[in-house]
Short mmCIF file of C-alpha atoms in Angstrom, two decimals:
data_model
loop_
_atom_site.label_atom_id
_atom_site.label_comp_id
_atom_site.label_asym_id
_atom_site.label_seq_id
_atom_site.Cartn_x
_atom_site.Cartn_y
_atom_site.Cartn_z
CA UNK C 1 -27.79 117.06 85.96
CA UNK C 2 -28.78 119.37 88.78
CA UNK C 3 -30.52 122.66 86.91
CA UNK C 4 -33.34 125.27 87.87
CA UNK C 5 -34.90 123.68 84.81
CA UNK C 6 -35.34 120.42 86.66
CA UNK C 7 -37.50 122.40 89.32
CA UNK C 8 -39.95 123.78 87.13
CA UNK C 9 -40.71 120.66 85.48
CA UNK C 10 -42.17 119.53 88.93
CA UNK C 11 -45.17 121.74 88.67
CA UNK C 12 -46.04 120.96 85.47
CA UNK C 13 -47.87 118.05 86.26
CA UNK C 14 -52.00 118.66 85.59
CA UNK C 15 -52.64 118.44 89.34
CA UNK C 16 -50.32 121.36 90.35
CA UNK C 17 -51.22 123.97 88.35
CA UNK C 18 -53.57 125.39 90.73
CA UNK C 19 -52.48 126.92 94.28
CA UNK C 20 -55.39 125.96 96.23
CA UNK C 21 -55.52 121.79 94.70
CA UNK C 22 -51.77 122.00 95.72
CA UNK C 23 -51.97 123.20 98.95
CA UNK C 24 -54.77 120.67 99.51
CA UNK C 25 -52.63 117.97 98.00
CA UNK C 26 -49.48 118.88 100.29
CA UNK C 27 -51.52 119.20 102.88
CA UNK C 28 -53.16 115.18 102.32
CA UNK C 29 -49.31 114.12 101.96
CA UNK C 30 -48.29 115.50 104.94
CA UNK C 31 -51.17 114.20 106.99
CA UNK C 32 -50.13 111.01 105.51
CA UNK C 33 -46.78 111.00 106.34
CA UNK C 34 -48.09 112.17 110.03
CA UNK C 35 -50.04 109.55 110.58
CA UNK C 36 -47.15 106.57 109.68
CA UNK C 37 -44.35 108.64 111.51
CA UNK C 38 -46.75 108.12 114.44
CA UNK C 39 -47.43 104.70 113.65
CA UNK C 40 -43.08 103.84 113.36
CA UNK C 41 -43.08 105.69 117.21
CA UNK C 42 -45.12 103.25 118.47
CA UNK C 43 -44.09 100.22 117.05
CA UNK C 44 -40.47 101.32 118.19
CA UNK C 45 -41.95 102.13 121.62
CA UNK C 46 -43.05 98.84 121.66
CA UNK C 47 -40.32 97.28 121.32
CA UNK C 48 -37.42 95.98 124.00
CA UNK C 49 -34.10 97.42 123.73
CA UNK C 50 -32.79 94.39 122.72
CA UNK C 51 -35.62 93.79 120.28
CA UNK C 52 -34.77 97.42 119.19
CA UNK C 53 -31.26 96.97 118.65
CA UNK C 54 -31.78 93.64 116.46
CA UNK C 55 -34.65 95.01 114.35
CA UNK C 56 -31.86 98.34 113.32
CA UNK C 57 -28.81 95.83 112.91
CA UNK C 58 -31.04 93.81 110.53
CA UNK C 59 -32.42 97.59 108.92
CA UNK C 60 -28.68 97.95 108.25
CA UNK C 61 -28.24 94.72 106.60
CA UNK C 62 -31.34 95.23 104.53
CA UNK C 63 -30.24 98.47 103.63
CA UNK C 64 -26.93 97.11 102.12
CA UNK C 65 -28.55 94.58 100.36
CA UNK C 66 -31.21 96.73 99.14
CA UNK C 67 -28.29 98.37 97.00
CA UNK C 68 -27.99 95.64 94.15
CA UNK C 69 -32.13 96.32 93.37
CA UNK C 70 -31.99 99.79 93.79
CA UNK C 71 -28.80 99.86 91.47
CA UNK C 72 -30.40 97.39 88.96
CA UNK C 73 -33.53 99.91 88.65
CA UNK C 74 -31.02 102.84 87.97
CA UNK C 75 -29.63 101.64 85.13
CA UNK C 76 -32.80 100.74 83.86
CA UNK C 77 -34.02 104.17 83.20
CA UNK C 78 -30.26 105.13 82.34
CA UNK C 79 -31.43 106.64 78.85
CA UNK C 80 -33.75 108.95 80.77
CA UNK C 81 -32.02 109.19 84.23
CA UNK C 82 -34.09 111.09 87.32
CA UNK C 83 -32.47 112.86 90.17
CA UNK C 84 -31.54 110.44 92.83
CA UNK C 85 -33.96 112.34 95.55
CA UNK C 86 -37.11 111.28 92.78
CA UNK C 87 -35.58 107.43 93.74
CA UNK C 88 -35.33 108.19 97.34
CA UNK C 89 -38.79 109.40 97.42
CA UNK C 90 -40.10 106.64 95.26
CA UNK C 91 -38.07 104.02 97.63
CA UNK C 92 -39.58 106.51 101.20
CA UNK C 93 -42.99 105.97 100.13
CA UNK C 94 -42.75 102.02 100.33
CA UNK C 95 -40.15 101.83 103.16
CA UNK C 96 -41.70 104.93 105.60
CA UNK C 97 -45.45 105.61 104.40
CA UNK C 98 -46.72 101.88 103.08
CA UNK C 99 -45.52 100.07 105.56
CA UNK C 100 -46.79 102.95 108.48
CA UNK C 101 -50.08 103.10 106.48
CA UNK C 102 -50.69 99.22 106.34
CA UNK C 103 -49.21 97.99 109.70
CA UNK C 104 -52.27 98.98 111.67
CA UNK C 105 -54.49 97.65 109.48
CA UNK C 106 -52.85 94.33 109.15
CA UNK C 107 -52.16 93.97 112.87
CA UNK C 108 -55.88 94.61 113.59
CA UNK C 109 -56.98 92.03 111.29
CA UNK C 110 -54.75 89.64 112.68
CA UNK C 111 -56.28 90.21 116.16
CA UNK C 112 -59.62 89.33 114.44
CA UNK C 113 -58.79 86.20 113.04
CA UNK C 114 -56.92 85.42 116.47
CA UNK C 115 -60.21 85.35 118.42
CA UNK C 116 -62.38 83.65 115.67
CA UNK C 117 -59.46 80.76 115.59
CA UNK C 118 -59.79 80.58 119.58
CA UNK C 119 -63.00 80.26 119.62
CA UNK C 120 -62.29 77.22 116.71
CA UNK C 121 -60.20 74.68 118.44
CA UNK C 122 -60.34 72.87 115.51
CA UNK C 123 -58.41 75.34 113.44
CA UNK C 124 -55.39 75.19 115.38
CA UNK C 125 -55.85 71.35 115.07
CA UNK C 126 -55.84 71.26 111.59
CA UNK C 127 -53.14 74.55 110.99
CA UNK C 128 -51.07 74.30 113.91
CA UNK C 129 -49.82 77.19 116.36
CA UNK C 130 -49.68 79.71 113.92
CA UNK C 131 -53.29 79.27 112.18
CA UNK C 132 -54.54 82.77 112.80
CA UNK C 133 -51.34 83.99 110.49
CA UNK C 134 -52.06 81.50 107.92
CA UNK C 135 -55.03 82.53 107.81
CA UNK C 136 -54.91 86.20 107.69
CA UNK C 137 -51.44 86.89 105.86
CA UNK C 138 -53.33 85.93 102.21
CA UNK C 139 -55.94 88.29 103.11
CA UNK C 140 -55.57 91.32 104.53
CA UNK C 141 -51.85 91.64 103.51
CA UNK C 142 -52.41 91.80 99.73
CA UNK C 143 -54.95 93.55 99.75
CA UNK C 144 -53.60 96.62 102.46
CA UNK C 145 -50.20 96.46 101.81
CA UNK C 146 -50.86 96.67 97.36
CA UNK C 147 -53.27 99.45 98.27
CA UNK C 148 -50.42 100.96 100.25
CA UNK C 149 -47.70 100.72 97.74
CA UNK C 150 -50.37 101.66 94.85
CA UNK C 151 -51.25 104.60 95.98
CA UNK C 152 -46.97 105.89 96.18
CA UNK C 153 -46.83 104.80 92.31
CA UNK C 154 -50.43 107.03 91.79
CA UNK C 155 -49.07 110.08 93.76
CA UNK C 156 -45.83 110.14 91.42
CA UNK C 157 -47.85 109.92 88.10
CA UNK C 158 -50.10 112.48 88.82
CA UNK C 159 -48.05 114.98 90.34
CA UNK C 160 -45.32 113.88 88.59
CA UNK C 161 -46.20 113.54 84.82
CA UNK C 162 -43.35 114.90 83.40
CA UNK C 163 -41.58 111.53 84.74
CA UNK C 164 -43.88 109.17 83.62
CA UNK C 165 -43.21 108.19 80.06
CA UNK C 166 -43.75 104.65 79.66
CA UNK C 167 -44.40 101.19 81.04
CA UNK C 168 -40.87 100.93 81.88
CA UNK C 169 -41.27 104.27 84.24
CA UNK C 170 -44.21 102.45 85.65
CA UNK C 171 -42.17 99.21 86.14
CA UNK C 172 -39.01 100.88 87.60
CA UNK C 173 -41.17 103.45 90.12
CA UNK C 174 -43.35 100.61 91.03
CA UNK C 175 -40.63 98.67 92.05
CA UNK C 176 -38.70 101.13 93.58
CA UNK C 177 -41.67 101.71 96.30
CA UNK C 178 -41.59 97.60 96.61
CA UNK C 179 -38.05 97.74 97.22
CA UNK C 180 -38.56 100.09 100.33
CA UNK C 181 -41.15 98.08 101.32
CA UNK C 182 -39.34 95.09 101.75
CA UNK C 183 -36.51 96.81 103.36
CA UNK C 184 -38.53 97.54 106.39
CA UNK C 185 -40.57 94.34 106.84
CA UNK C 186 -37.32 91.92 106.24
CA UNK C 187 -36.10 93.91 109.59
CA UNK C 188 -39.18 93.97 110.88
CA UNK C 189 -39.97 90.41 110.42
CA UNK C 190 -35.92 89.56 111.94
CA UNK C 191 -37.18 91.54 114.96
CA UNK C 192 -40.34 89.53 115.28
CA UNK C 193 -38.58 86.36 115.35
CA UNK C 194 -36.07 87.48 117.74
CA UNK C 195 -38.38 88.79 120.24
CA UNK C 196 -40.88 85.06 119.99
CA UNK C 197 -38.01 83.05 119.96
CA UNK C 198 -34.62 84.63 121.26
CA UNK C 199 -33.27 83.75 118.13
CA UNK C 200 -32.48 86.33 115.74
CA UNK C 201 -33.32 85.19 111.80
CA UNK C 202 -31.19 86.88 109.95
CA UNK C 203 -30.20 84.29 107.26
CA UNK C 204 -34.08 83.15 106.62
CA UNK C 205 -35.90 86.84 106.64
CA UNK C 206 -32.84 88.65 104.66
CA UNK C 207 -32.32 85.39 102.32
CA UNK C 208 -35.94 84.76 101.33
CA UNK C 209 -36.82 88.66 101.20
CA UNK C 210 -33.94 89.57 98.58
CA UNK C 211 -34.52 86.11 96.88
CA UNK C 212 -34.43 86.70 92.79
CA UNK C 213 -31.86 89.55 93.68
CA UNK C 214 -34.67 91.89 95.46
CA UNK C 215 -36.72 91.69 92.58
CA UNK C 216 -39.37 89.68 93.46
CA UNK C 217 -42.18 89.54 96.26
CA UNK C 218 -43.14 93.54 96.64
CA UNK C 219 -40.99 94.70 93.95
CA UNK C 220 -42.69 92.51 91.44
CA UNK C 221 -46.25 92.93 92.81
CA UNK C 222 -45.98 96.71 92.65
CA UNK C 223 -43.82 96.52 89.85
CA UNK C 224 -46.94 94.80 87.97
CA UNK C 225 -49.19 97.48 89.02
CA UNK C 226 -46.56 100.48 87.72
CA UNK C 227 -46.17 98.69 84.00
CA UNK C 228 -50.15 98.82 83.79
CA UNK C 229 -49.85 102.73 84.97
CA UNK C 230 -47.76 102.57 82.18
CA UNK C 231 -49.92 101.18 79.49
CA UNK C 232 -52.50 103.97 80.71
CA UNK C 233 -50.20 106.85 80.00
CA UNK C 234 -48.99 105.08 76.37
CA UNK C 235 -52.68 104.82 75.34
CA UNK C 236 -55.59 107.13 73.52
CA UNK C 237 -58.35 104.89 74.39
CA UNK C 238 -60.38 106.52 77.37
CA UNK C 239 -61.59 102.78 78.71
CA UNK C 240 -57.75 101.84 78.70
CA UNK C 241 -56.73 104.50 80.65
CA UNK C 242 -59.52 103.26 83.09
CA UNK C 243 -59.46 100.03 83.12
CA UNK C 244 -55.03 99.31 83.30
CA UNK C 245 -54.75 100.64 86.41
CA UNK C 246 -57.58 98.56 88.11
CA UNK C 247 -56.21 95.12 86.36
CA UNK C 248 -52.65 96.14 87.75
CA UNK C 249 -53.87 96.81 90.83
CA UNK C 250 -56.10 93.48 90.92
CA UNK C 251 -52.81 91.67 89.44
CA UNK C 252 -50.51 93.10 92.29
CA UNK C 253 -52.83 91.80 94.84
CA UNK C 254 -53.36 87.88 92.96
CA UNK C 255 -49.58 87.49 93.17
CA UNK C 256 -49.02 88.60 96.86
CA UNK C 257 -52.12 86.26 98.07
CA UNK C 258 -50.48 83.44 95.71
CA UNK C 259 -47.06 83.97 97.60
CA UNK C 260 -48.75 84.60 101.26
CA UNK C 261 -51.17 81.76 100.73
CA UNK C 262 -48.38 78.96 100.23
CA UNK C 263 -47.76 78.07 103.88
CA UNK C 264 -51.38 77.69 104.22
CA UNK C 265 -51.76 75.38 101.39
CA UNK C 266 -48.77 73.53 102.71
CA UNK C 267 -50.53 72.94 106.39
CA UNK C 268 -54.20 72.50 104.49
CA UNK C 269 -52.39 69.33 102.01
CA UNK C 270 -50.62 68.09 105.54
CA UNK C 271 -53.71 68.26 107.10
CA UNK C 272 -55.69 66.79 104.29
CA UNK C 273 -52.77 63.05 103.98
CA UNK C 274 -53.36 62.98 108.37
CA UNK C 275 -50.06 64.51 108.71
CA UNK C 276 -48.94 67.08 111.42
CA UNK C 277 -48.64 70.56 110.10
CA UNK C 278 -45.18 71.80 109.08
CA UNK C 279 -42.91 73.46 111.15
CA UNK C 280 -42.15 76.74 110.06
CA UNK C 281 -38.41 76.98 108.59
CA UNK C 282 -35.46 76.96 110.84
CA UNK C 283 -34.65 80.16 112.52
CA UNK C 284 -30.98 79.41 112.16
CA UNK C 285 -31.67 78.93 108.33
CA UNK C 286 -28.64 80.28 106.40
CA UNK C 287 -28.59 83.35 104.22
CA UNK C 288 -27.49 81.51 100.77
CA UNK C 289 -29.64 78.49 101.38
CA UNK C 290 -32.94 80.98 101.95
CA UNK C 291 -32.05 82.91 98.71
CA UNK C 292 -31.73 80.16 97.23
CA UNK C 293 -34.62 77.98 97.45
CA UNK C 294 -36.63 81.14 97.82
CA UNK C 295 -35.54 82.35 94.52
CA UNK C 296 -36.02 78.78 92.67
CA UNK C 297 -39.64 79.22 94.35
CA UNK C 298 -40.60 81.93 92.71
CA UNK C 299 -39.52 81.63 89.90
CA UNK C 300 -41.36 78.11 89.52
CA UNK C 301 -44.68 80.22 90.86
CA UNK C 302 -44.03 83.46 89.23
CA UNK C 303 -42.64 82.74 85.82
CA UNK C 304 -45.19 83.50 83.86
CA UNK C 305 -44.95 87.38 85.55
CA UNK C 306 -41.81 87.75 85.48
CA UNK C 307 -41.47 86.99 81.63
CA UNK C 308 -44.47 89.35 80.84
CA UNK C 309 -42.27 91.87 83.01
CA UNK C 310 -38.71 91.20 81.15
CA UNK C 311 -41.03 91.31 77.75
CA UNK C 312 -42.40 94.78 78.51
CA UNK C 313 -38.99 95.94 79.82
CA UNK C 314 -37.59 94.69 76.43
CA UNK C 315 -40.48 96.02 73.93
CA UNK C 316 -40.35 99.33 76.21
CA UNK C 317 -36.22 99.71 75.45
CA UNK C 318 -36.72 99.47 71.62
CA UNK C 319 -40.03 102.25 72.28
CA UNK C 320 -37.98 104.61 73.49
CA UNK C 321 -34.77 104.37 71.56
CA UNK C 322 -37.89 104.82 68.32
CA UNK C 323 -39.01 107.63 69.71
CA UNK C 324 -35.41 108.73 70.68
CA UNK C 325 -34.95 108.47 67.07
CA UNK C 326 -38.15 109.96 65.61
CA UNK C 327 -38.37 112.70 67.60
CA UNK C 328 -34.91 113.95 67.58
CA UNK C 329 -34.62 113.47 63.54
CA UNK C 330 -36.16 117.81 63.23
CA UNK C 331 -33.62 118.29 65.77
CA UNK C 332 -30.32 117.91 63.68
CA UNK C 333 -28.78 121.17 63.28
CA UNK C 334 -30.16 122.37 66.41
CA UNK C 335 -30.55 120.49 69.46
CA UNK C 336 -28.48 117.61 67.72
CA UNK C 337 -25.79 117.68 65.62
CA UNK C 338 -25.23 115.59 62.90
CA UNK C 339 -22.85 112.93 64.76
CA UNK C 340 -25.04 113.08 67.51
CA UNK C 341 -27.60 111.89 65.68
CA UNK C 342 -25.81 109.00 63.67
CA UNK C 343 -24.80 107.74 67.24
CA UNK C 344 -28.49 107.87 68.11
CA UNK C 345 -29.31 105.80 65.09
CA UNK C 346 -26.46 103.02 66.22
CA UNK C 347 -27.69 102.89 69.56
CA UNK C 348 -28.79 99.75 70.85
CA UNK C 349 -30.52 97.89 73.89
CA UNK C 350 -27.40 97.50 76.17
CA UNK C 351 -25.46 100.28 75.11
CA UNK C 352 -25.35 103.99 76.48
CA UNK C 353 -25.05 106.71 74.43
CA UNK C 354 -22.19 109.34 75.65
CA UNK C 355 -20.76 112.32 73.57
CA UNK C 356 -17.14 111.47 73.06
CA UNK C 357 -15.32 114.72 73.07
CA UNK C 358 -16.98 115.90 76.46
CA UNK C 359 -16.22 114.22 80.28
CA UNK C 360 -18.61 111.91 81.39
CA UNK C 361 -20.66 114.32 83.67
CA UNK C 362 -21.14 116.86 81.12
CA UNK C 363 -21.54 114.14 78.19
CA UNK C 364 -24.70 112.56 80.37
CA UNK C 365 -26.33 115.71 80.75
CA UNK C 366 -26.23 116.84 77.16
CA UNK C 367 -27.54 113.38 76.40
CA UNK C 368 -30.21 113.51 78.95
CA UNK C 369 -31.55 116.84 77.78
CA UNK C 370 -32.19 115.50 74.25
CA UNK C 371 -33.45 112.51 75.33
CA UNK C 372 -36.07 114.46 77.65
CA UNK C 373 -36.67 116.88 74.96
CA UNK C 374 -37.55 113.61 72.55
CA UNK C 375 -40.17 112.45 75.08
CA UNK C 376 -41.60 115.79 75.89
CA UNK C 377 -42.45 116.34 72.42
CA UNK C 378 -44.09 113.08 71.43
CA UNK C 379 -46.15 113.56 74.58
CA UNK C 380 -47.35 116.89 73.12
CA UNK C 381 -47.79 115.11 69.66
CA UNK C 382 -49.95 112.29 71.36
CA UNK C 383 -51.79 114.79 73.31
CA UNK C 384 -52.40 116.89 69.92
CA UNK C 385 -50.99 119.59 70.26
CA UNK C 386 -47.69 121.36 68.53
CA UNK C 387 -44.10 120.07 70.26
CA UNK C 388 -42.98 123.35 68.30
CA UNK C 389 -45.11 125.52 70.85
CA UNK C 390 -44.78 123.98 74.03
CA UNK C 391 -42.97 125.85 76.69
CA UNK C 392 -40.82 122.46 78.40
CA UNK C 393 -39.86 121.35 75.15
CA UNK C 394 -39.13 124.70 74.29
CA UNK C 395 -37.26 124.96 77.70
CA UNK C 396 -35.54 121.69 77.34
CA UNK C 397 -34.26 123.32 73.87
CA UNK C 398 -32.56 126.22 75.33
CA UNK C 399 -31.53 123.65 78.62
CA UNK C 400 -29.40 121.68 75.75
CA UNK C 401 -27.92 125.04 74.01
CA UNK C 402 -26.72 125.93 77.50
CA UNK C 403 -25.00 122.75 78.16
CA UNK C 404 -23.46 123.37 74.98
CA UNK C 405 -22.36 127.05 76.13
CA UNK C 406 -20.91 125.74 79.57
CA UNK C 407 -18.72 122.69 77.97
CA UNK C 408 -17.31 124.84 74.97
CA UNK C 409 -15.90 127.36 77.47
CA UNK C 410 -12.67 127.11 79.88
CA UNK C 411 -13.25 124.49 82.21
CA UNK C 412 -13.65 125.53 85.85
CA UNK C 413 -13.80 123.91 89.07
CA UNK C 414 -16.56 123.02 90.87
CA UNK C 415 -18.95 123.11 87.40
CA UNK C 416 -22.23 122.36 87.81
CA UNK C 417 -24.22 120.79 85.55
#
C-alpha cells in the first residue's frame, strides 16, 4: 500500500517533531553518508581495472544471492508489511554507510598491528604470513563494524517509531542492515584475493559469507542487537529500556570476535602441538563445499544464538497475532467486520490472513491497515494514553474506511492502493 497516510507517519517519530532537531538530524545523516561516499571513491580509485571489474562481477553475484535473505526477512514481517524503500534503506545503511564508516577504521588498525608484528619476528613465527590479520580481525572488526551496523538499527527506531513494534522489528531491521553489510565485504573480500593472488575466490568468499542461507555472520550479530532494541520498546521498566540495548550491542560484538577469532585459535593450537600454521583455505574452494562446511560451523558455534533468535521470532509471532486479536476485538462493526474478525481469531503462525472477496493487492492493504491500526493503539495503551484520541490511530481508522470506499466501487485501471 502506497498512501499519503504512509508519509505522515514518518514524522511522527519523537525526534522529528521539531524543525530545527530535524534539520540537525538530516543534516548529521547526510554528513554521514558524505563521508562513506568519499570513502567507496577511494577504495574504487584504488583499485586496478581488473581488480575493479572482479570486485563488481562478484557485487553482482552477491547481490543475487542476497535475494533469498532479503526475501526470508520480508515475509517475516508479512502481518505488518513496510514499503520496500524502508528495506532498501535498512539494507543501504549496512551495504553503503557501515561498511564506508568502518573501512577506515579497520584498515588503520590493521596498519598498527602490521608494524608492532614486524617489529616481533616471533609473531609471524608462531602465526604465519598473515599474523597481523589474525591478530587484528577479532579486534577492531567487532567492535567498528557492530558500532557501524548499530547505529543504522538506532537511526530507524528513533526516527522511525511508528515501525518499531516488537523484537521481531528489531530482529528483521537488524538483519536487514547485516545483510547489506555482507553484500559488500563478500565482494570486497573476492577482490582482495584476486588482487594478492591472481586468483579470483568466488566459491570460498560467496560460499562461506551466505553460509546458513545469509543468515548468519552480520545478519545474526546485528540481528542480536535489533531483538534487544526490541525488548526496549516492549518494556515499562526505565533500567530495561537502558540496559537492552547495551547487552545487544555487547552480544553483537562477543559473536563477531568468536567468529573472527577462529583462525587465530586455529594457528595459536598449531603453534602450541609444534606444528606449522595452517594455510588459509583454497582460493579455488568451491561455492557448495564453502556453504557448506561454513554453515555446519556455525551452527556448531552459534547454536545457542540462533535458537534464542528462532525462540523470540516464535514467542514474537503469537505477540502480535494477541494483540492483533485484542486490539481489533472494539473494532468489529467498524474497522472490522464480523468475518473479518473470526478470520483474525483462526489465524495462525504460518498462515496469512487475506480478505476473500477482494484481489490480492487490495485484500493486503485492507489487512495491513487493521493490523497497523491494532499496534498503534496498544502503543498508545502502553504509553497511557487513550487509542480512542490519538490522531494515527484515528488516521489509520479513516485509512481502512477508504480502502473500503475504493474496493466497493467500479474497478478501474491503474488503482492505487
Amino acid at each position: 500500500m502506497v498512501s499519503a497516510l504512509y508519509d505522515d507517519r514518518l514524522i511522527m517519530g519523537p525526534a522529528l517533531r521539531r524543525r530545527e532537531v530535524c534539520i540537525a538530524i538530516s543534516a548529521a545523516l547526510i554528513a554521514v553518508l558524505g563521508f562513506a561516499t568519499v570513502v567507496h571513491l577511494a577504495l574504487l580509485a584504488s583499485m586496478r581495472p581488473d581488480v575493479a571489474s572482479v570486485f563488481f562481477r562478484a557485487l553482482a553475484l552477491s547481490g543475487l544471492l542476497a535475494a533469498l535473505p532479503l526475501g526470508v526477512l520480508w515475509l517475516l514481517e508479512r502481518r505488518e508489511r513496510q514499503t520496500p524503500w524502508l528495506f532498501a534503506a535498512a539494507f543501504l545503511w549496512g551495504a553503503c554507510i557501515a561498511t564506508g564508516l568502518a573501512l577506515p577504521f579497520n584498515s588503520a588498525f590493521l596498519e598498527l598491528v602490521d608494524a608492532w608484528v614486524a617489529q616481533h619476528p616471533v609473531v609471524t613465527q608462531v602465526l604465519g604470513p598473515d599474523a597481523a590479520m589474525l591478530l587484528a580481525a577479532p579486534i577492531s572488526a567487532p567492535i567498528v563494524e557492530e558500532i557501524a551496523k548499530a547505529v543504522g538499527v538506532l537511526a530507524i527506531f528513533r526516527l522511525l517509531r511508528p515501525e518499531f513494534h516488537n523484537v521481531r522489528d528489531g530482529i528483521v531491521y537488524g538483519a536487514l542492515v547485516g545483510v547489506g553489510f555482507n553484500w559488500f565485504e563478500a565482494a570486497l573480500y573476492v577482490a582482495q584475493g584476486y588482487a594478492e593472488t591472481g586468483v579470483p575466490p568466488y566459491g570460498l568468499q560467496l560460499g562461506s559469507r551466505y553460509a546458513l542461507l545469509g543468515l548468519g555472520g552480520h545478519a545474526m550479530s546485528t540481528g542480536i542487537f535489533g531483538a534487544f532494541l526490541g525488548i526496549a520498546m516492549q518494556t515499562r521498566r526505565g533500567w530495561i529500556r537502558i540496559l537492552a540495548p547495551i547487552a545487544g550491542l555487547v552480544l553483537a560484538i562477543a559473536a563477531h570476535m568468536v567468529n573472527n577469532a577462529l583462525p587465530l585459535l586455529a594457528a595459536l593450537a598449531a603453534g602450541a602441538a609444534g606444528e606449522p600454521p595452517p594455510v588459509s583455505d583454497p582460493l579455488d574452494l568451491g561455492f557448495v563445499q564453502a556453504f557448506v562446511s561454513s554453515s555446519l560451523l556455525e551452527l556448531a558455534i552459534f547454536l545457542p544464538f540462533l535458537l534464542l533468535t528462532a525462540l523470540a521470532l516464535w514467542r514474537s509471532s503469537v505477540r502480535e497475532r494477541r494483540v492483533i486479536h485484542e486490539e481489533l476485538a472494539g473494532e468489529v462493526g467498524g474497522a472490522v467486520s464480523a468475518a473479518e474478525y473470526a478470520a483474525i481469531v483462526a489465524d495462525r503462525v504460518l498462515r496469512t490472513r487475506r480478505i476473500d472477496p477482494l484481489w490480492p493487492r487490495a485484500s493486503a492493504a485492507l489487512v495491513y491497515a487493521q493490523h497497523e491500526l491494532a499496534f498503534r493503539k496498544r502503543r498508545v495503551r502502553h504509553e497511557g494514553r487513550d487509542p480512542e484520541r490519538d490522531s494515527l490511530a484515528v488516521a489509520w481508522r479513516d485509512e481502512i474506511f477508504r480502502l473500503r470506499a475504493v474496493v466497493s466501487s467500479p474497478p478501474t485501471a491503474g488503482r492505487a492502493f
